Structures are given as structure tokens and as C-alpha cells.
């Protein structure tokens, strides 16, 4: 399978602080890759560099075989991004925002309108005539998801996409992403919900203090456990050195 998301020694410094440290990724077409890490580990910074919204201090990014440095516009057409805090135009109505996306991506309205209708009905979005400024976080998140899913991008980057979603919408999203990957797109997702990573992802990368410290499917990650941990939660806490939770609770 072709590599769709590749990074070579990808690094970001903010002043003296190294937020992302020589991260090497190789995610294939059709793969669902879970990118996990504790708060502040460097997940969002990595996604921003992979999607061209933040310039790396060092390293290279290739998307679908194209170098991001030279082919950014072309790549932006092929990818879809759900950022951790979607910034939407609050003064627009939902359907005006979708029209705007149709315009900038020069999408064919006849193809897209049925997709919007399908996705809106699936996510229970019946508020496209209302102003985005009046939406809750979850409502904005669903609008963002529709605006990306309707384009059927080759690579989807999702930063904590289930935050703010109710259980039904989160389940629907998981199923839609799985279907998207089966159709040949790549899904790169960060989440703190380890159950999502466990159930949905083909492969998981764990980043801690800017470094990719472990990578593999669940079986491969289990082999890295020195303590025989088998659940992703225990493995995650062991590998990221955050196992002291029990001691802390006992001390309180
Ligand atoms: N623009 C910035 N300027 C300075 N420091 C930054 C900037 N953006 C991120 N950082 C720092 O880089 C580190 C990594 O942040 P990042 O947002 O990538 O973490 P994360 O893994 O996404 O965390 P979370 O799970 O809490 O969202 C943090 O210490 C953060 O404070």
C-alpha cells in the first residue's frame, strides 16, 4: 500500500522548548492511525505541521507522495482537517458556510447536495438555517464534520473529533470513519478516548514529551509492556510514565 502520511524527523521548537522532536511517521492508504499522548505531548502541534498550518522547525512532510513544502495547495485539496477547536465564521448560517466550502473547493453542487442531506440527516443536523454563532460546541463540530466528510478527502486529520459529540453522534462518526478507510482513505486521529483507539485504529502511535515512543497495533504495543499490561489504558499509562494515578488517589 502507498504511504499517504509521511514525516521525516519532524520537529517544532517554540523558543527553547521542543514541542515535537524528530517524529517519523509512515501511515498507509486505507489505514486508521490513532495518535495518542498525554496533555501537552505534541499531538496538535504535529497535526498542524502535517496539514500545513504550522511550519516545522525541521523535517519533511509528504502527503500522498507529494512534498508539503512545494505542493501545499494541491495537498490541501486532497485532505480534510477537523481541528481541536474549529474556528467557524459565527456570522454565517450553517448552509452559507457549506456553500463557502463548495465554492473554495470548486465542488460540484449536484454531487455534494445529496451528500450534505445524507450526512445532515444522519447526524441529526436540522439547524443549517441558523447562525453558527448560536451553535453549541457539538453542533459546530457536526457542521465541521459534514463539511469535511462531504468532500471525501484522501486523508482526514481529526484532532479530538468526539469532544462535544453525544454518544450517538460519536458512534456514527466512528462507523463513518471506518467506512471511509475501507473505501481507501487514510484517517489520522488523535483522541483521549482510548476505547476509540482500541476499537477503531489499525495502528497506534504514542507521543510523549514530543517524541514518538511507541507504535504498532495493540498486539505489538502489548509486547512493549514490561509489566504485562494488556489493556490500552494500562499500556498507555505505563509507556508514558503516568502510572502513579493509583498512588495519587490513595494519597488524597
Ligand atoms: N504556539 C505555541 N507557542 C508556544 N508553545 C506552544 C505553542 N503551541 C503549543 N505549544 C506547547 O507545545 C506543547 C505541545 O502542545 P500540543 O498542543 O501539541 O499538545 P497536545 O498533545 O495536543 O495536548 P492536549 O492533549 O492537551 O491537546 C505544549 O507544551 C504547548 O504548551
PDB file of C-alpha atoms in Angstrom, residues 6-12 20-25 45-47 49-50 56-61 210:
ATOM      1  CA  UNK A   6       4.869  10.536   5.903  1.00  0.00           C
ATOM      2  CA  UNK A   7       7.050  12.641   8.137  1.00  0.00           C
ATOM      3  CA  UNK A   8      10.799  12.560   8.425  1.00  0.00           C
ATOM      4  CA  UNK A   9      12.421  13.943  11.584  1.00  0.00           C
ATOM      5  CA  UNK A  10       9.517  16.330  12.000  1.00  0.00           C
ATOM      6  CA  UNK A  11      10.317  18.796  14.775  1.00  0.00           C
ATOM      7  CA  UNK A  12       8.959  22.015  16.239  1.00  0.00           C
ATOM      8  CA  UNK A  20       7.830  17.892  18.680  1.00  0.00           C
ATOM      9  CA  UNK A  21      11.107  16.045  18.448  1.00  0.00           C
ATOM     10  CA  UNK A  22      12.124  14.157  15.285  1.00  0.00           C
ATOM     11  CA  UNK A  23       8.848  12.377  14.694  1.00  0.00           C
ATOM     12  CA  UNK A  24       8.896   9.836  11.865  1.00  0.00           C
ATOM     13  CA  UNK A  25       5.517   8.674  10.611  1.00  0.00           C
ATOM     14  CA  UNK A  45       1.448  20.631  17.011  1.00  0.00           C
ATOM     15  CA  UNK A  46       2.231  17.550  14.900  1.00  0.00           C
ATOM     16  CA  UNK A  47      -1.164  17.646  13.152  1.00  0.00           C
ATOM     17  CA  UNK A  49       2.612  20.649  10.774  1.00  0.00           C
ATOM     18  CA  UNK A  50       1.223  17.678   8.825  1.00  0.00           C
ATOM     19  CA  UNK A  56       8.160  22.801  11.057  1.00  0.00           C
ATOM     20  CA  UNK A  57      11.459  23.884  12.611  1.00  0.00           C
ATOM     21  CA  UNK A  58      12.992  20.824  10.980  1.00  0.00           C
ATOM     22  CA  UNK A  59      11.941  17.845   8.940  1.00  0.00           C
ATOM     23  CA  UNK A  60       9.770  16.986   5.994  1.00  0.00           C
ATOM     24  CA  UNK A  61       6.143  16.092   5.388  1.00  0.00           C
ATOM     25  CA  UNK A 210       7.408  15.445  21.747  1.00  0.00           C
TER      26      UNK A 210
END
